[in-house]
Every structure is written in C-alpha cells, then in structure tokens.
Amino acid sequence: MGPGARPVVAVTGAASGMGHRLAMLLSENEHVKRLVAIDERRGDIPGAQWRIMDVRDPALAGRLEGVDVVVHLALDLSLDSEPRARGARNVRGTQTVLTAAAAAGVPRVVLCTSAMVYGALPENETPLDEDSPLKATADASLVGDLLEIEELAARAPKAHRALSVTVVRPATLVGGPEADSVLTRHFEAPRLLVVSGSQPKWQFCHVDDLAEALVYAALGKVEGVVTVGCDGWLEQEDIEELSGMRRMELPATLALGTAERLHRLGLTPAPAGDLAYTMHGWVVPSTRLREAGWRPLWTNELAFASLLEDVAGRHALVARRLGRKDATTLGAAGATVALIGTAAIVRKVRKRRGI
C-alpha cells in the first residue's frame, strides 16, 4: 500500500469480545476502506463483510484476498476452558491465520497477547523495555498459550519474507467481560492475598485503550512489539486504600503450596506460578504507541475503580469462582479462609477420589 492509502482490514473473532469492540471502531473509521469480519457466527457490525468460518480452517486463505491487514483476536482466553483443548485451539488458530495471510498476499498481521509474557520477576526493571526478553514460564496456563503465539509471531516473518507481524501486549486488562482473568479474580477474594516479602506494582489497561491501540496497529501507525497500559502504576498500599479491602498476608511457601495443591486437584484454573504476577512488578511503558500519538484515556485509579465495579458481588478464591454457598462460608471464615477453607476442599476431594 502506498502512503495515505486506506487499508482493507480483517478482524477475526469479530462477533464478540475484544474483536467486536475493535471491529465497531474500525467500521466507523474514515481511514479504513473496508472491514472484513471473520467469526463462526455473524455479529452486528454496520457495513462489515462477513466471512462465517473457523479460523483454523485452511480455506481461510481464500477468504483473505484483497485484505491489507489481519487483526487476529479469535482466541479462547477463558479460565474455565479445558487447558489442552484451549491451547490447541489458540495455537493452531494463530498458525493458520499467519499461514493463510501469507498465502493470500496479506502484508501484515496484528496479534494480541499480554505483557504477562515478560514474566513477573523480582529483578524486573520498572518499567520494562518493550524489547525486554520474555521470561514467563511456559506451562499449561494461558500464559503458556501466549508464549507459543509469540514464538509463531517471531518465526512467521522469517518463513514468509513478505509478511510483517505486529504484537500488542496489554497490561492487566479491565473494563468488560472480555477482561476476566486470574488477575481480575484476585479482587473477587474476601481479602487481598499478599505474599510476605513481595512488592507488587499494579498496572491496568482498560479495554477502551487497548481497542484504540489495536486501531493504531491496524492502520500501521505502530509496528513490531507494542505494549499498552495506563501511565505508571499503583503500589499495594494504593490498592488497599482505593479498594477498602483488607490484606491477608501469607508466607510464600504456604501461599504457593496451597495454590499448587488446588490446581493439581483440578479445583483452580490457574497454576501456582501465576501468583507471581501479584507478587512482583511487570509494568510496561507504551513507548511506541506514545511516539505515534496514542494516549491512554484511563488512569490506573479509574481503571481499578472500573474493575471493582465489574467484580462486585462475585466471589473467587485462587481464581476459582465460588457459588453462593461457598461465598457465605468465605464471609464467615474471614482471614483464615485461605488456610482452613482450601485445606477442607483438598481433604474433601481426596476422600472422594480415594487419594
């Protein structure tokens, strides 16, 4: 495409979630020539040309003719999905999109992962550089899926010389149902779990700001690795003051050990390693977006208030959503719930399974 030319943009996962949010913005953007919406069902996006299909279908290449950029958002990010099936869907879908785009002559693909791929380590600089190495643990969690997607993004331009890949990595996402994660569920607990000796730094990214960042990526205003989040960060003391929630401090061995036992028994969706993201900072700077003229509409304080509003009335323990009966028990158990409650759950499951 020449300078000033309006691109034809395809968005996968356009019927719901972040894909729908982005597609709506692009449908109203005067700099977009045409919008191609791809999903397994039709959505309600004005003026979009729909391609109803699974992105894992190799026939996708034939549906991308004339497209200038593909924004791939058809990912399963649900904590409740079976990990192996979810991972296979996410990785195969991304691989098919990249291969199909190259085969159709699409010059650019935009992927969205997470700043979690940098890893949460005590030696992390604040903020991290956008080109910092990825040090997250590759396991069966959602982060493991995203690391595999990052590998595909790095390999694709080497295998397909005419294809460029932009990767957008948001901080902790808040602001809507698409923002449900192990980190947002941290604030559904009766008290804030704080691991002794940790120094968490909380940075959020509102879905509105991510959607606008993806517009910048779709229009080619930013390329390569792009991080996105609110300016700065909040300390743990700020989080407690803003939320009015009381902390429950546990030794690292106890907190990590309990989380690992619950996950091994299939009672919680997140492995113990995900607790690291509540222990250490992994703040990102949005450098390339800022250089392109993007600015966040949301502050960390406002984004956190939005998160608290979204999780009001929900109850979770180590990212496991609890029913009304469990929630009542949590309220009565108070500060000892993480110890007594989880130990009781473990004993009950072991007895049922004959362990």
PDB file of N, CA and C in Angstrom, residues 77-81 83 86 114-121 124 135-147 172 180-187 193-195 198 200-202 252 255-261 263-264 268-282 317-320:
ATOM      1  N   LEU A  77      -9.686 -17.243  25.727  1.00  0.00           N
ATOM      2  CA  LEU A  77      -8.957 -16.791  26.908  1.00  0.00           C
ATOM      3  C   LEU A  77      -9.704 -17.118  28.201  1.00  0.00           C
ATOM      4  N   SER A  78     -10.674 -18.006  28.120  1.00  0.00           N
ATOM      5  CA  SER A  78     -11.489 -18.344  29.284  1.00  0.00           C
ATOM      6  C   SER A  78     -10.705 -19.198  30.277  1.00  0.00           C
ATOM      7  N   LEU A  79     -10.795 -18.828  31.540  1.00  0.00           N
ATOM      8  CA  LEU A  79     -10.156 -19.615  32.591  1.00  0.00           C
ATOM      9  C   LEU A  79     -10.855 -20.951  32.792  1.00  0.00           C
ATOM     10  N   ASP A  80     -12.078 -21.053  32.295  1.00  0.00           N
ATOM     11  CA  ASP A  80     -12.871 -22.258  32.522  1.00  0.00           C
ATOM     12  C   ASP A  80     -12.741 -23.291  31.407  1.00  0.00           C
ATOM     13  N   SER A  81     -11.995 -22.967  30.355  1.00  0.00           N
ATOM     14  CA  SER A  81     -11.798 -23.922  29.260  1.00  0.00           C
ATOM     15  C   SER A  81     -10.806 -25.005  29.664  1.00  0.00           C
ATOM     16  N   PRO A  83      -7.587 -26.822  29.547  1.00  0.00           N
ATOM     17  CA  PRO A  83      -6.311 -26.233  29.113  1.00  0.00           C
ATOM     18  C   PRO A  83      -5.746 -26.793  27.815  1.00  0.00           C
ATOM     19  N   ARG A  86      -7.958 -25.738  24.854  1.00  0.00           N
ATOM     20  CA  ARG A  86      -7.830 -24.290  24.665  1.00  0.00           C
ATOM     21  C   ARG A  86      -6.501 -23.941  24.005  1.00  0.00           C
ATOM     22  N   SER A 114      -0.199 -10.544  25.775  1.00  0.00           N
ATOM     23  CA  SER A 114      -0.293  -9.896  27.082  1.00  0.00           C
ATOM     24  C   SER A 114       1.113  -9.551  27.553  1.00  0.00           C
ATOM     25  N   ALA A 115       1.217  -8.510  28.351  1.00  0.00           N
ATOM     26  CA  ALA A 115       2.505  -8.167  28.959  1.00  0.00           C
ATOM     27  C   ALA A 115       2.945  -9.229  29.957  1.00  0.00           C
ATOM     28  N   MET A 116       2.062 -10.163  30.286  1.00  0.00           N
ATOM     29  CA  MET A 116       2.433 -11.259  31.185  1.00  0.00           C
ATOM     30  C   MET A 116       3.550 -12.113  30.593  1.00  0.00           C
ATOM     31  N   VAL A 117       3.739 -12.070  29.274  1.00  0.00           N
ATOM     32  CA  VAL A 117       4.780 -12.898  28.655  1.00  0.00           C
ATOM     33  C   VAL A 117       6.182 -12.471  29.080  1.00  0.00           C
ATOM     34  N   TYR A 118       6.322 -11.255  29.604  1.00  0.00           N
ATOM     35  CA  TYR A 118       7.632 -10.826  30.100  1.00  0.00           C
ATOM     36  C   TYR A 118       8.013 -11.570  31.382  1.00  0.00           C
ATOM     37  N   GLY A 119       7.010 -12.090  32.068  1.00  0.00           N
ATOM     38  CA  GLY A 119       7.248 -12.733  33.353  1.00  0.00           C
ATOM     39  C   GLY A 119       7.216 -11.724  34.485  1.00  0.00           C
ATOM     40  N   ALA A 120       6.891 -12.203  35.685  1.00  0.00           N
ATOM     41  CA  ALA A 120       6.877 -11.358  36.882  1.00  0.00           C
ATOM     42  C   ALA A 120       8.013 -11.817  37.780  1.00  0.00           C
ATOM     43  N   LEU A 121       9.094 -11.059  37.776  1.00  0.00           N
ATOM     44  CA  LEU A 121      10.314 -11.444  38.488  1.00  0.00           C
ATOM     45  C   LEU A 121      10.769 -10.311  39.392  1.00  0.00           C
ATOM     46  N   ASN A 124      12.840  -7.504  37.790  1.00  0.00           N
ATOM     47  CA  ASN A 124      12.309  -6.719  36.681  1.00  0.00           C
ATOM     48  C   ASN A 124      12.530  -5.226  36.885  1.00  0.00           C
ATOM     49  N   LYS A 135      10.413 -13.836  29.782  1.00  0.00           N
ATOM     50  CA  LYS A 135      10.894 -14.742  30.823  1.00  0.00           C
ATOM     51  C   LYS A 135       9.767 -15.446  31.568  1.00  0.00           C
ATOM     52  N   ALA A 136       8.557 -15.372  31.045  1.00  0.00           N
ATOM     53  CA  ALA A 136       7.445 -16.078  31.684  1.00  0.00           C
ATOM     54  C   ALA A 136       7.663 -17.581  31.559  1.00  0.00           C
ATOM     55  N   THR A 137       7.017 -18.334  32.446  1.00  0.00           N
ATOM     56  CA  THR A 137       7.132 -19.788  32.449  1.00  0.00           C
ATOM     57  C   THR A 137       6.173 -20.388  31.431  1.00  0.00           C
ATOM     58  N   ALA A 138       6.703 -21.232  30.561  1.00  0.00           N
ATOM     59  CA  ALA A 138       5.869 -21.899  29.553  1.00  0.00           C
ATOM     60  C   ALA A 138       5.238 -23.137  30.176  1.00  0.00           C
ATOM     61  N   ASP A 139       3.981 -23.006  30.635  1.00  0.00           N
ATOM     62  CA  ASP A 139       3.280 -24.140  31.251  1.00  0.00           C
ATOM     63  C   ASP A 139       1.917 -24.285  30.588  1.00  0.00           C
ATOM     64  N   ALA A 140       1.019 -24.990  31.234  1.00  0.00           N
ATOM     65  CA  ALA A 140      -0.296 -25.255  30.650  1.00  0.00           C
ATOM     66  C   ALA A 140      -1.296 -24.137  30.914  1.00  0.00           C
ATOM     67  N   SER A 141      -0.809 -22.982  31.326  1.00  0.00           N
ATOM     68  CA  SER A 141      -1.700 -21.866  31.603  1.00  0.00           C
ATOM     69  C   SER A 141      -1.930 -21.052  30.343  1.00  0.00           C
ATOM     70  N   LEU A 142      -2.770 -20.023  30.460  1.00  0.00           N
ATOM     71  CA  LEU A 142      -2.984 -19.112  29.342  1.00  0.00           C
ATOM     72  C   LEU A 142      -1.686 -18.430  28.932  1.00  0.00           C
ATOM     73  N   VAL A 143      -0.839 -18.145  29.895  1.00  0.00           N
ATOM     74  CA  VAL A 143       0.450 -17.531  29.572  1.00  0.00           C
ATOM     75  C   VAL A 143       1.263 -18.462  28.679  1.00  0.00           C
ATOM     76  N   GLY A 144       1.179 -19.765  28.928  1.00  0.00           N
ATOM     77  CA  GLY A 144       1.872 -20.720  28.075  1.00  0.00           C
ATOM     78  C   GLY A 144       1.368 -20.654  26.645  1.00  0.00           C
ATOM     79  N   ASP A 145       0.049 -20.515  26.469  1.00  0.00           N
ATOM     80  CA  ASP A 145      -0.521 -20.355  25.129  1.00  0.00           C
ATOM     81  C   ASP A 145       0.054 -19.110  24.455  1.00  0.00           C
ATOM     82  N   LEU A 146       0.084 -18.019  25.205  1.00  0.00           N
ATOM     83  CA  LEU A 146       0.538 -16.748  24.635  1.00  0.00           C
ATOM     84  C   LEU A 146       2.016 -16.789  24.265  1.00  0.00           C
ATOM     85  N   LEU A 147       2.808 -17.511  25.043  1.00  0.00           N
ATOM     86  CA  LEU A 147       4.231 -17.657  24.698  1.00  0.00           C
ATOM     87  C   LEU A 147       4.391 -18.417  23.380  1.00  0.00           C
ATOM     88  N   THR A 172      -2.572  -5.650  32.716  1.00  0.00           N
ATOM     89  CA  THR A 172      -3.775  -6.309  33.237  1.00  0.00           C
ATOM     90  C   THR A 172      -5.025  -5.658  32.683  1.00  0.00           C
ATOM     91  N   ASP A 180     -11.997 -10.791  32.017  1.00  0.00           N
ATOM     92  CA  ASP A 180     -11.965 -11.775  33.103  1.00  0.00           C
ATOM     93  C   ASP A 180     -10.660 -12.555  33.047  1.00  0.00           C
ATOM     94  N   SER A 181      -9.892 -12.529  34.132  1.00  0.00           N
ATOM     95  CA  SER A 181      -8.585 -13.191  34.148  1.00  0.00           C
ATOM     96  C   SER A 181      -8.234 -13.598  35.567  1.00  0.00           C
ATOM     97  N   VAL A 182      -7.138 -14.326  35.690  1.00  0.00           N
ATOM     98  CA  VAL A 182      -6.666 -14.722  37.007  1.00  0.00           C
ATOM     99  C   VAL A 182      -6.337 -13.494  37.849  1.00  0.00           C
ATOM    100  N   LEU A 183      -5.966 -12.386  37.205  1.00  0.00           N
ATOM    101  CA  LEU A 183      -5.606 -11.169  37.938  1.00  0.00           C
ATOM    102  C   LEU A 183      -6.841 -10.378  38.369  1.00  0.00           C
ATOM    103  N   THR A 184      -7.866 -10.314  37.530  1.00  0.00           N
ATOM    104  CA  THR A 184      -9.083  -9.620  37.963  1.00  0.00           C
ATOM    105  C   THR A 184      -9.788 -10.418  39.062  1.00  0.00           C
ATOM    106  N   ARG A 185      -9.711 -11.743  38.985  1.00  0.00           N
ATOM    107  CA  ARG A 185     -10.338 -12.562  40.031  1.00  0.00           C
ATOM    108  C   ARG A 185      -9.609 -12.447  41.367  1.00  0.00           C
ATOM    109  N   HIS A 186      -8.381 -11.948  41.345  1.00  0.00           N
ATOM    110  CA  HIS A 186      -7.647 -11.692  42.582  1.00  0.00           C
ATOM    111  C   HIS A 186      -8.444 -10.743  43.474  1.00  0.00           C
ATOM    112  N   PHE A 187      -9.241  -9.877  42.842  1.00  0.00           N
ATOM    113  CA  PHE A 187     -10.005  -8.882  43.590  1.00  0.00           C
ATOM    114  C   PHE A 187     -11.429  -9.340  43.884  1.00  0.00           C
ATOM    115  N   LEU A 193      -4.945 -11.178  48.985  1.00  0.00           N
ATOM    116  CA  LEU A 193      -3.824 -12.036  49.325  1.00  0.00           C
ATOM    117  C   LEU A 193      -2.521 -11.312  49.011  1.00  0.00           C
ATOM    118  N   VAL A 194      -1.667 -11.181  50.011  1.00  0.00           N
ATOM    119  CA  VAL A 194      -0.350 -10.571  49.836  1.00  0.00           C
ATOM    120  C   VAL A 194       0.683 -11.572  50.299  1.00  0.00           C
ATOM    121  N   VAL A 195       1.613 -11.900  49.435  1.00  0.00           N
ATOM    122  CA  VAL A 195       2.675 -12.844  49.787  1.00  0.00           C
ATOM    123  C   VAL A 195       3.778 -12.087  50.520  1.00  0.00           C
ATOM    124  N   SER A 198       6.857  -9.690  49.207  1.00  0.00           N
ATOM    125  CA  SER A 198       6.671  -9.299  47.807  1.00  0.00           C
ATOM    126  C   SER A 198       6.447  -7.792  47.704  1.00  0.00           C
ATOM    127  N   PRO A 200       4.434  -5.963  44.971  1.00  0.00           N
ATOM    128  CA  PRO A 200       3.654  -5.861  43.731  1.00  0.00           C
ATOM    129  C   PRO A 200       3.514  -4.425  43.255  1.00  0.00           C
ATOM    130  N   LYS A 201       3.466  -4.274  41.963  1.00  0.00           N
ATOM    131  CA  LYS A 201       3.177  -2.987  41.329  1.00  0.00           C
ATOM    132  C   LYS A 201       2.050  -3.251  40.337  1.00  0.00           C
ATOM    133  N   TRP A 202       0.930  -2.594  40.539  1.00  0.00           N
ATOM    134  CA  TRP A 202      -0.258  -2.865  39.749  1.00  0.00           C
ATOM    135  C   TRP A 202      -0.420  -1.845  38.634  1.00  0.00           C
ATOM    136  N   ALA A 252       5.366 -17.112  51.498  1.00  0.00           N
ATOM    137  CA  ALA A 252       5.399 -17.557  50.104  1.00  0.00           C
ATOM    138  C   ALA A 252       5.204 -19.060  49.979  1.00  0.00           C
ATOM    139  N   ALA A 255       1.452 -19.902  50.581  1.00  0.00           N
ATOM    140  CA  ALA A 255       0.580 -19.417  49.517  1.00  0.00           C
ATOM    141  C   ALA A 255       0.786 -20.213  48.230  1.00  0.00           C
ATOM    142  N   LEU A 256       2.032 -20.395  47.835  1.00  0.00           N
ATOM    143  CA  LEU A 256       2.326 -21.114  46.598  1.00  0.00           C
ATOM    144  C   LEU A 256       1.996 -22.599  46.717  1.00  0.00           C
ATOM    145  N   GLY A 257       2.279 -23.171  47.892  1.00  0.00           N
ATOM    146  CA  GLY A 257       1.999 -24.584  48.102  1.00  0.00           C
ATOM    147  C   GLY A 257       0.511 -24.886  48.051  1.00  0.00           C
ATOM    148  N   THR A 258      -0.301 -24.040  48.697  1.00  0.00           N
ATOM    149  CA  THR A 258      -1.753 -24.235  48.684  1.00  0.00           C
ATOM    150  C   THR A 258      -2.297 -24.086  47.269  1.00  0.00           C
ATOM    151  N   ALA A 259      -1.827 -23.056  46.562  1.00  0.00           N
ATOM    152  CA  ALA A 259      -2.283 -22.835  45.188  1.00  0.00           C
ATOM    153  C   ALA A 259      -1.919 -24.013  44.292  1.00  0.00           C
ATOM    154  N   GLU A 260      -0.750 -24.564  44.482  1.00  0.00           N
ATOM    155  CA  GLU A 260      -0.309 -25.691  43.658  1.00  0.00           C
ATOM    156  C   GLU A 260      -1.146 -26.931  43.929  1.00  0.00           C
ATOM    157  N   ARG A 261      -1.465 -27.201  45.199  1.00  0.00           N
ATOM    158  CA  ARG A 261      -2.278 -28.373  45.536  1.00  0.00           C
ATOM    159  C   ARG A 261      -3.676 -28.253  44.935  1.00  0.00           C
ATOM    160  N   HIS A 263      -4.579 -26.512  42.334  1.00  0.00           N
ATOM    161  CA  HIS A 263      -4.520 -26.620  40.873  1.00  0.00           C
ATOM    162  C   HIS A 263      -4.295 -28.065  40.445  1.00  0.00           C
ATOM    163  N   ARG A 264      -3.455 -28.793  41.174  1.00  0.00           N
ATOM    164  CA  ARG A 264      -3.165 -30.183  40.829  1.00  0.00           C
ATOM    165  C   ARG A 264      -4.417 -31.041  40.948  1.00  0.00           C
ATOM    166  N   THR A 268      -8.706 -25.279  40.870  1.00  0.00           N
ATOM    167  CA  THR A 268      -8.479 -23.892  40.472  1.00  0.00           C
ATOM    168  C   THR A 268      -7.914 -23.868  39.061  1.00  0.00           C
ATOM    169  N   PRO A 269      -8.267 -22.837  38.267  1.00  0.00           N
ATOM    170  CA  PRO A 269      -7.834 -22.792  36.876  1.00  0.00           C
ATOM    171  C   PRO A 269      -6.405 -22.324  36.672  1.00  0.00           C
ATOM    172  N   ALA A 270      -5.825 -21.686  37.671  1.00  0.00           N
ATOM    173  CA  ALA A 270      -4.505 -21.086  37.479  1.00  0.00           C
ATOM    174  C   ALA A 270      -3.430 -21.864  38.226  1.00  0.00           C
ATOM    175  N   PRO A 271      -2.305 -22.147  37.577  1.00  0.00           N
ATOM    176  CA  PRO A 271      -1.198 -22.789  38.280  1.00  0.00           C
ATOM    177  C   PRO A 271      -0.596 -21.847  39.312  1.00  0.00           C
ATOM    178  N   ALA A 272       0.139 -22.402  40.263  1.00  0.00           N
ATOM    179  CA  ALA A 272       0.700 -21.589  41.347  1.00  0.00           C
ATOM    180  C   ALA A 272       1.603 -20.484  40.819  1.00  0.00           C
ATOM    181  N   GLY A 273       2.260 -20.738  39.687  1.00  0.00           N
ATOM    182  CA  GLY A 273       3.185 -19.744  39.135  1.00  0.00           C
ATOM    183  C   GLY A 273       2.516 -18.430  38.795  1.00  0.00           C
ATOM    184  N   ASP A 274       1.195 -18.463  38.544  1.00  0.00           N
ATOM    185  CA  ASP A 274       0.500 -17.225  38.211  1.00  0.00           C
ATOM    186  C   ASP A 274       0.421 -16.264  39.391  1.00  0.00           C
ATOM    187  N   LEU A 275       0.636 -16.775  40.612  1.00  0.00           N
ATOM    188  CA  LEU A 275       0.666 -15.893  41.779  1.00  0.00           C
ATOM    189  C   LEU A 275       1.808 -14.883  41.697  1.00  0.00           C
ATOM    190  N   ALA A 276       2.849 -15.211  40.926  1.00  0.00           N
ATOM    191  CA  ALA A 276       3.990 -14.301  40.791  1.00  0.00           C
ATOM    192  C   ALA A 276       3.554 -12.946  40.266  1.00  0.00           C
ATOM    193  N   TYR A 277       2.495 -12.926  39.449  1.00  0.00           N
ATOM    194  CA  TYR A 277       2.042 -11.661  38.865  1.00  0.00           C
ATOM    195  C   TYR A 277       1.376 -10.757  39.891  1.00  0.00           C
ATOM    196  N   THR A 278       1.065 -11.295  41.071  1.00  0.00           N
ATOM    197  CA  THR A 278       0.556 -10.480  42.174  1.00  0.00           C
ATOM    198  C   THR A 278       1.659 -10.186  43.190  1.00  0.00           C
ATOM    199  N   MET A 279       2.866 -10.675  42.917  1.00  0.00           N
ATOM    200  CA  MET A 279       3.980 -10.521  43.849  1.00  0.00           C
ATOM    201  C   MET A 279       5.031  -9.519  43.365  1.00  0.00           C
ATOM    202  N   HIS A 280       5.257  -9.469  42.058  1.00  0.00           N
ATOM    203  CA  HIS A 280       6.337  -8.647  41.502  1.00  0.00           C
ATOM    204  C   HIS A 280       5.805  -7.761  40.385  1.00  0.00           C
ATOM    205  N   GLY A 281       6.523  -6.685  40.125  1.00  0.00           N
ATOM    206  CA  GLY A 281       6.095  -5.747  39.100  1.00  0.00           C
ATOM    207  C   GLY A 281       6.421  -6.223  37.692  1.00  0.00           C
ATOM    208  N   TRP A 282       5.531  -5.902  36.751  1.00  0.00           N
ATOM    209  CA  TRP A 282       5.770  -6.154  35.323  1.00  0.00           C
ATOM    210  C   TRP A 282       5.124  -5.028  34.514  1.00  0.00           C
ATOM    211  N   LEU A 317     -11.624 -17.654  44.908  1.00  0.00           N
ATOM    212  CA  LEU A 317     -10.501 -17.999  45.766  1.00  0.00           C
ATOM    213  C   LEU A 317      -9.450 -18.663  44.891  1.00  0.00           C
ATOM    214  N   VAL A 318      -8.274 -18.067  44.818  1.00  0.00           N
ATOM    215  CA  VAL A 318      -7.190 -18.527  43.949  1.00  0.00           C
ATOM    216  C   VAL A 318      -7.729 -18.701  42.522  1.00  0.00           C
ATOM    217  N   ALA A 319      -8.465 -17.696  42.053  1.00  0.00           N
ATOM    218  CA  ALA A 319      -9.031 -17.608  40.703  1.00  0.00           C
ATOM    219  C   ALA A 319     -10.191 -18.574  40.459  1.00  0.00           C
ATOM    220  N   ARG A 320     -10.614 -19.332  41.481  1.00  0.00           N
ATOM    221  CA  ARG A 320     -11.744 -20.244  41.325  1.00  0.00           C
ATOM    222  C   ARG A 320     -13.014 -19.546  41.751  1.00  0.00           C
TER     223      ARG A 320
END
